[in-house]
Amino acid sequence: MRPRIIRSVVIGAVLGFSIAGVGLGALLLWSHQLHKRIAPVQPAPYPTPVDATPATVSPQLFEERAEEIVRAWPDPGPFDGGGAELLPLPGMDAVSPEDTALTVHVGHGACDTEFGAWLRETEELVIVGGWNVPDSTVACTEQWLSDPYRIGLESALGDRPVIDAVSGAPLSSSR
């Protein structure tokens, strides 16, 4: 009777370990496949600022608005129009007085071909506004994205406020 019990125990153990091995193998394979599909998110590099904006985007509207802000400061009020040539900026990364560059967040559509920011510096203010180039050749979602865009300053920021050209208000910063 003992050999039969031992044989049953051995067969049960072998089957149990086999089933556990298959289950573990399947779990490892599934985990590997899942890891391949969901790779860790790497922070996107800052887009390289464009030295010259596309020919389809004119700085004229921004320059006129910047002049208006300078004349009416400290109460310029909001701007009513603009479209793709002058967009409000949702914010910027935190800055220090010694910084010689800003990272602003530019809103743009999911299918826009290019986007960037305008800059106007005075001794008292730094005025920024966004622009984008929509792609009219594709049907696109009405998705609005915000991406960082780095802008160099002519001199250190100091105590100058950074003003959004559309709202006429200081940009809020976060990091």
XYZ file of C-alpha atoms in Angstrom:
175
model
C 0.000 0.000 0.000
C 2.841 2.374 0.653
C 4.233 2.328 -2.884
C 0.823 3.393 -4.176
C 0.634 6.370 -1.783
C 4.195 7.385 -2.574
C 3.504 7.118 -6.291
C 0.336 9.270 -5.925
C 2.224 11.865 -3.899
C 5.058 11.959 -6.455
C 2.607 12.270 -9.375
C 0.665 14.983 -7.523
C 3.841 16.890 -6.738
C 5.079 16.656 -10.334
C 1.721 17.800 -11.692
C 1.501 20.589 -9.131
C 4.969 21.865 -9.935
C 4.243 21.551 -13.672
C 1.057 23.572 -13.385
C 2.797 26.136 -11.184
C 5.678 26.332 -13.682
C 3.319 26.876 -16.601
C 1.441 29.534 -14.619
C 4.667 31.271 -13.622
C 5.932 31.136 -17.203
C 2.680 32.628 -18.481
C 2.834 35.336 -15.823
C 6.427 36.207 -16.752
C 5.578 36.295 -20.463
C 2.539 38.509 -19.821
C 4.614 40.805 -17.609
C 7.297 41.063 -20.297
C 4.706 41.868 -22.987
C 3.052 44.444 -20.747
C 6.416 46.059 -20.017
C 7.195 46.258 -23.736
C 3.902 48.057 -24.423
C 4.051 50.452 -21.499
C 7.565 51.803 -21.561
C 8.526 54.341 -18.912
C 7.663 57.864 -20.020
C 10.724 59.938 -20.702
C 10.384 63.711 -20.413
C 10.209 65.305 -23.826
C 13.177 67.458 -24.714
C 12.490 71.140 -25.065
C 11.687 71.989 -28.657
C 14.504 73.870 -30.291
C 13.377 77.478 -30.646
C 12.822 78.473 -34.238
C 15.015 81.440 -35.191
C 12.595 82.486 -37.915
C 8.901 81.818 -37.638
C 7.132 80.316 -40.644
C 6.184 82.737 -43.407
C 2.520 82.030 -42.706
C 2.756 83.612 -39.237
C 3.326 87.344 -38.928
C 4.679 89.044 -35.785
C 2.740 92.239 -36.586
C -0.246 91.501 -34.359
C 2.051 90.578 -31.439
C 4.178 93.703 -31.924
C 1.086 95.938 -31.962
C -0.251 94.272 -28.813
C 3.146 94.505 -27.087
C 3.245 98.272 -27.836
C -0.251 98.617 -26.401
C 0.800 96.788 -23.212
C 3.893 98.970 -22.801
C 1.823 102.189 -23.231
C -0.989 101.067 -20.898
C 1.137 99.353 -18.227
C 0.260 98.527 -15.403
C -3.355 98.109 -16.602
C -3.329 97.035 -20.264
C -6.529 94.969 -20.131
C -7.177 91.835 -22.192
C -6.885 91.530 -25.979
C -9.949 90.449 -27.942
C -8.509 88.765 -31.036
C -5.516 87.027 -32.393
C -6.250 83.554 -33.631
C -3.246 81.418 -34.559
C -0.957 84.464 -34.789
C -1.386 85.443 -31.137
C -2.384 82.847 -28.562
C -2.559 83.135 -24.769
C 0.071 81.198 -22.854
C -1.187 78.951 -20.023
C 1.933 79.409 -17.886
C 5.685 79.062 -17.580
C 8.289 77.209 -15.548
C 9.575 78.882 -12.392
C 12.295 81.473 -12.939
C 14.954 83.275 -10.938
C 16.055 86.904 -11.328
C 19.403 85.759 -12.789
C 17.784 83.591 -15.513
C 18.527 84.579 -19.104
C 15.890 82.294 -20.638
C 12.233 81.456 -20.042
C 10.368 78.228 -20.609
C 6.797 79.129 -21.467
C 3.982 76.668 -22.126
C 2.496 77.125 -25.584
C -0.978 75.853 -26.337
C -1.536 74.318 -29.755
C -3.772 71.884 -31.576
C -2.866 68.213 -31.880
C -2.370 68.560 -35.649
C -0.609 71.929 -35.743
C 2.529 71.731 -37.850
C 4.524 74.241 -35.800
C 4.166 76.362 -32.674
C 6.272 78.843 -30.767
C 6.293 82.066 -28.804
C 6.881 85.736 -29.483
C 9.043 87.805 -27.118
C 9.326 91.529 -26.463
C 11.635 92.900 -23.763
C 11.704 96.360 -22.247
C 13.527 97.609 -19.163
C 10.326 97.126 -17.128
C 8.571 94.145 -18.771
C 8.970 90.889 -20.631
C 5.972 90.297 -22.910
C 5.306 86.886 -24.448
C 2.602 85.453 -26.672
C 2.110 82.143 -28.432
C 1.565 81.288 -32.091
C 0.821 78.126 -34.041
C 0.479 76.940 -37.628
C -2.619 74.783 -38.078
C -2.491 72.048 -40.714
C -5.566 72.691 -42.862
C -4.905 69.619 -45.022
C -5.975 67.074 -42.385
C -9.081 66.415 -40.368
C -8.071 66.755 -36.763
C -9.505 66.372 -33.297
C -10.319 69.454 -31.288
C -7.632 68.520 -28.817
C -5.627 71.313 -27.196
C -2.107 70.503 -25.987
C 0.414 72.531 -24.034
C 4.134 72.070 -24.588
C 7.214 73.825 -23.198
C 9.026 76.301 -25.439
C 12.313 77.884 -24.383
C 13.025 81.530 -25.209
C 16.343 83.311 -24.658
C 16.362 86.774 -23.077
C 18.678 89.614 -24.063
C 19.500 90.196 -20.387
C 18.800 88.589 -17.022
C 15.125 88.650 -16.028
C 15.745 90.603 -12.837
C 12.524 91.866 -11.250
C 10.666 92.308 -14.564
C 7.277 90.595 -14.674
C 6.564 88.201 -17.561
C 3.304 89.332 -19.180
C 1.002 87.254 -21.371
C 0.233 89.351 -24.459
C -3.382 88.194 -24.766
C -4.543 88.545 -21.161
C -2.246 91.457 -20.298
C -1.618 89.758 -16.941
C 1.543 88.266 -15.415
C 2.087 84.604 -16.281
C 1.912 82.201 -13.373
C 4.859 79.898 -12.915
C 5.242 76.375 -11.627
C 7.807 73.614 -11.749
